Amino acid sequence: MPFLAGIDIGGTKCAVCVGFAQEGRVETLDRRQFSTPDSPNWALSALSDGLAALLTAHPEVALSAIGVSCGGPLDSARGLILSPPNLPGWDRVDVVTPFSARFGVPTALQNDANACA
């Protein structure tokens, strides 16, 4: 069964979850949430460690892909967050490369409104 990770980066909170699609619907297996750290580096580290903790807690999960959502502006094709007003200091932050490198799966960035739809 293909498992997917979802990562949400927000101005006040960040979240990471693991789930799977079954019979036309998505089931969430586990989820973690925390306040958004002040620095992009701290936030990416906390999100990466949070996802690793979820995967450790669920050894049956063979991750297939990661989706990252964040408010814009973004350069989704390059995986960059481009200075959103609710995330001061997030200027051209590459959020795709660290996750794909650590977890070895395809990772994509999408505007949070589009990701929700």
mmCIF file of C-alpha atoms in Angstrom:
data_model
loop_
_atom_site.group_PDB
_atom_site.id
_atom_site.type_symbol
_atom_site.label_atom_id
_atom_site.label_comp_id
_atom_site.label_asym_id
_atom_site.label_seq_id
_atom_site.Cartn_x
_atom_site.Cartn_y
_atom_site.Cartn_z
ATOM 1 C CA MET A 1 0.000 0.000 0.000
ATOM 2 C CA PRO A 2 1.491 3.400 -0.921
ATOM 3 C CA PHE A 3 1.816 5.763 2.010
ATOM 4 C CA LEU A 4 2.046 9.525 1.572
ATOM 5 C CA ALA A 5 3.312 12.252 3.892
ATOM 6 C CA GLY A 6 1.727 15.672 4.098
ATOM 7 C CA ILE A 7 3.565 18.684 5.491
ATOM 8 C CA ASP A 8 1.900 22.033 6.153
ATOM 9 C CA ILE A 9 3.929 25.160 6.880
ATOM 10 C CA GLY A 10 1.915 28.022 8.341
ATOM 11 C CA GLY A 11 2.552 31.352 10.000
ATOM 12 C CA THR A 12 1.564 30.091 13.458
ATOM 13 C CA LYS A 13 1.653 26.296 13.186
ATOM 14 C CA CYS A 14 3.263 23.507 11.238
ATOM 15 C CA ALA A 15 1.967 19.973 10.874
ATOM 16 C CA VAL A 16 3.109 16.667 9.451
ATOM 17 C CA CYS A 17 0.972 13.608 8.766
ATOM 18 C CA VAL A 18 1.200 10.184 7.194
ATOM 19 C CA GLY A 19 -1.701 8.511 5.441
ATOM 20 C CA PHE A 20 -2.816 6.360 2.539
ATOM 21 C CA ALA A 21 -5.508 6.271 -0.112
ATOM 22 C CA GLN A 22 -7.964 3.428 0.052
ATOM 23 C CA GLU A 23 -11.179 2.909 -1.903
ATOM 24 C CA GLY A 24 -11.300 6.494 -3.148
ATOM 25 C CA ARG A 25 -10.687 8.219 0.174
ATOM 26 C CA VAL A 26 -7.654 9.292 2.158
ATOM 27 C CA GLU A 27 -7.054 7.852 5.608
ATOM 28 C CA THR A 28 -4.731 9.612 8.055
ATOM 29 C CA LEU A 29 -2.594 7.166 9.988
ATOM 30 C CA ASP A 30 -0.891 9.667 12.317
ATOM 31 C CA ARG A 31 -0.308 13.409 12.688
ATOM 32 C CA ARG A 32 1.878 15.838 14.657
ATOM 33 C CA GLN A 33 1.482 19.601 15.045
ATOM 34 C CA PHE A 34 3.633 22.308 16.640
ATOM 35 C CA SER A 35 4.133 26.077 16.644
ATOM 36 C CA THR A 36 6.102 27.445 13.711
ATOM 37 C CA PRO A 37 9.701 28.094 14.801
ATOM 38 C CA ASP A 38 11.194 31.557 14.190
ATOM 39 C CA SER A 39 13.749 30.364 11.664
ATOM 40 C CA PRO A 40 13.177 28.471 8.395
ATOM 41 C CA ASN A 41 16.100 26.171 9.234
ATOM 42 C CA TRP A 42 14.605 25.282 12.628
ATOM 43 C CA ALA A 43 11.181 24.750 11.060
ATOM 44 C CA LEU A 44 12.503 22.440 8.334
ATOM 45 C CA SER A 45 14.526 20.508 10.896
ATOM 46 C CA ALA A 46 11.506 20.165 13.216
ATOM 47 C CA LEU A 47 9.263 19.049 10.339
ATOM 48 C CA SER A 48 11.825 16.556 9.091
ATOM 49 C CA ASP A 49 12.353 15.162 12.591
ATOM 50 C CA GLY A 50 8.576 15.049 13.126
ATOM 51 C CA LEU A 51 8.108 13.016 9.959
ATOM 52 C CA ALA A 52 10.964 10.715 10.958
ATOM 53 C CA ALA A 53 9.289 10.186 14.345
ATOM 54 C CA LEU A 54 5.996 9.269 12.649
ATOM 55 C CA LEU A 55 7.785 6.782 10.420
ATOM 56 C CA THR A 56 9.607 5.285 13.410
ATOM 57 C CA ALA A 57 6.296 4.950 15.263
ATOM 58 C CA HIS A 58 4.796 3.160 12.251
ATOM 59 C CA PRO A 59 7.402 0.761 10.855
ATOM 60 C CA GLU A 60 4.812 -0.679 8.461
ATOM 61 C CA VAL A 61 4.890 2.583 6.465
ATOM 62 C CA ALA A 62 6.844 2.508 3.199
ATOM 63 C CA LEU A 63 6.701 6.144 2.182
ATOM 64 C CA SER A 64 5.976 6.791 -1.534
ATOM 65 C CA ALA A 65 5.935 10.612 -1.737
ATOM 66 C CA ILE A 66 5.797 13.827 0.280
ATOM 67 C CA GLY A 67 3.583 16.833 -0.370
ATOM 68 C CA VAL A 68 4.400 20.200 1.211
ATOM 69 C CA SER A 69 1.822 22.991 1.434
ATOM 70 C CA CYS A 70 2.456 26.631 2.291
ATOM 71 C CA GLY A 71 0.886 30.006 1.627
ATOM 72 C CA GLY A 72 2.382 31.909 -1.288
ATOM 73 C CA PRO A 73 4.128 33.318 -3.028
ATOM 74 C CA LEU A 74 5.881 30.124 -4.080
ATOM 75 C CA ASP A 75 7.897 28.753 -6.961
ATOM 76 C CA SER A 76 6.413 25.259 -6.936
ATOM 77 C CA ALA A 77 8.455 24.117 -9.935
ATOM 78 C CA ARG A 78 11.683 24.830 -8.047
ATOM 79 C CA GLY A 79 10.347 23.954 -4.578
ATOM 80 C CA LEU A 80 10.937 27.457 -3.195
ATOM 81 C CA ILE A 81 8.991 29.489 -0.658
ATOM 82 C CA LEU A 82 9.303 33.148 -1.772
ATOM 83 C CA SER A 83 8.763 35.505 1.187
ATOM 84 C CA PRO A 84 5.151 34.902 2.255
ATOM 85 C CA PRO A 85 3.842 37.762 4.416
ATOM 86 C CA ASN A 86 2.986 35.364 7.267
ATOM 87 C CA LEU A 87 6.515 33.859 7.344
ATOM 88 C CA PRO A 88 9.086 36.639 7.854
ATOM 89 C CA GLY A 89 12.582 35.553 6.825
ATOM 90 C CA TRP A 90 11.402 32.789 4.466
ATOM 91 C CA ASP A 91 13.085 34.297 1.414
ATOM 92 C CA ARG A 92 13.698 31.782 -1.402
ATOM 93 C CA VAL A 93 13.752 28.809 0.994
ATOM 94 C CA ASP A 94 14.133 25.431 -0.719
ATOM 95 C CA VAL A 95 11.753 23.096 1.111
ATOM 96 C CA VAL A 96 11.727 20.234 -1.389
ATOM 97 C CA THR A 97 15.388 19.223 -1.484
ATOM 98 C CA PRO A 98 15.845 18.554 2.257
ATOM 99 C CA PHE A 99 12.829 16.221 2.433
ATOM 100 C CA SER A 100 13.542 14.338 -0.789
ATOM 101 C CA ALA A 101 17.194 13.924 0.238
ATOM 102 C CA ARG A 102 16.434 12.664 3.756
ATOM 103 C CA PHE A 103 13.542 10.360 2.899
ATOM 104 C CA GLY A 104 14.495 9.335 -0.641
ATOM 105 C CA VAL A 105 11.067 9.907 -2.184
ATOM 106 C CA PRO A 106 9.617 12.457 -4.624
ATOM 107 C CA THR A 107 8.629 15.679 -2.859
ATOM 108 C CA ALA A 108 6.502 18.536 -4.209
ATOM 109 C CA LEU A 109 5.503 22.002 -2.992
ATOM 110 C CA GLN A 110 2.034 23.457 -3.591
ATOM 111 C CA ASN A 111 0.154 26.562 -2.482
ATOM 112 C CA ASP A 112 -1.882 25.659 0.600
ATOM 113 C CA ALA A 113 -5.212 26.685 -0.944
ATOM 114 C CA ASN A 114 -4.561 24.517 -4.006
ATOM 115 C CA ALA A 115 -3.329 21.632 -1.858
ATOM 116 C CA CYS A 116 -6.512 21.803 0.215
ATOM 117 C CA ALA A 117 -8.684 21.663 -2.886
#
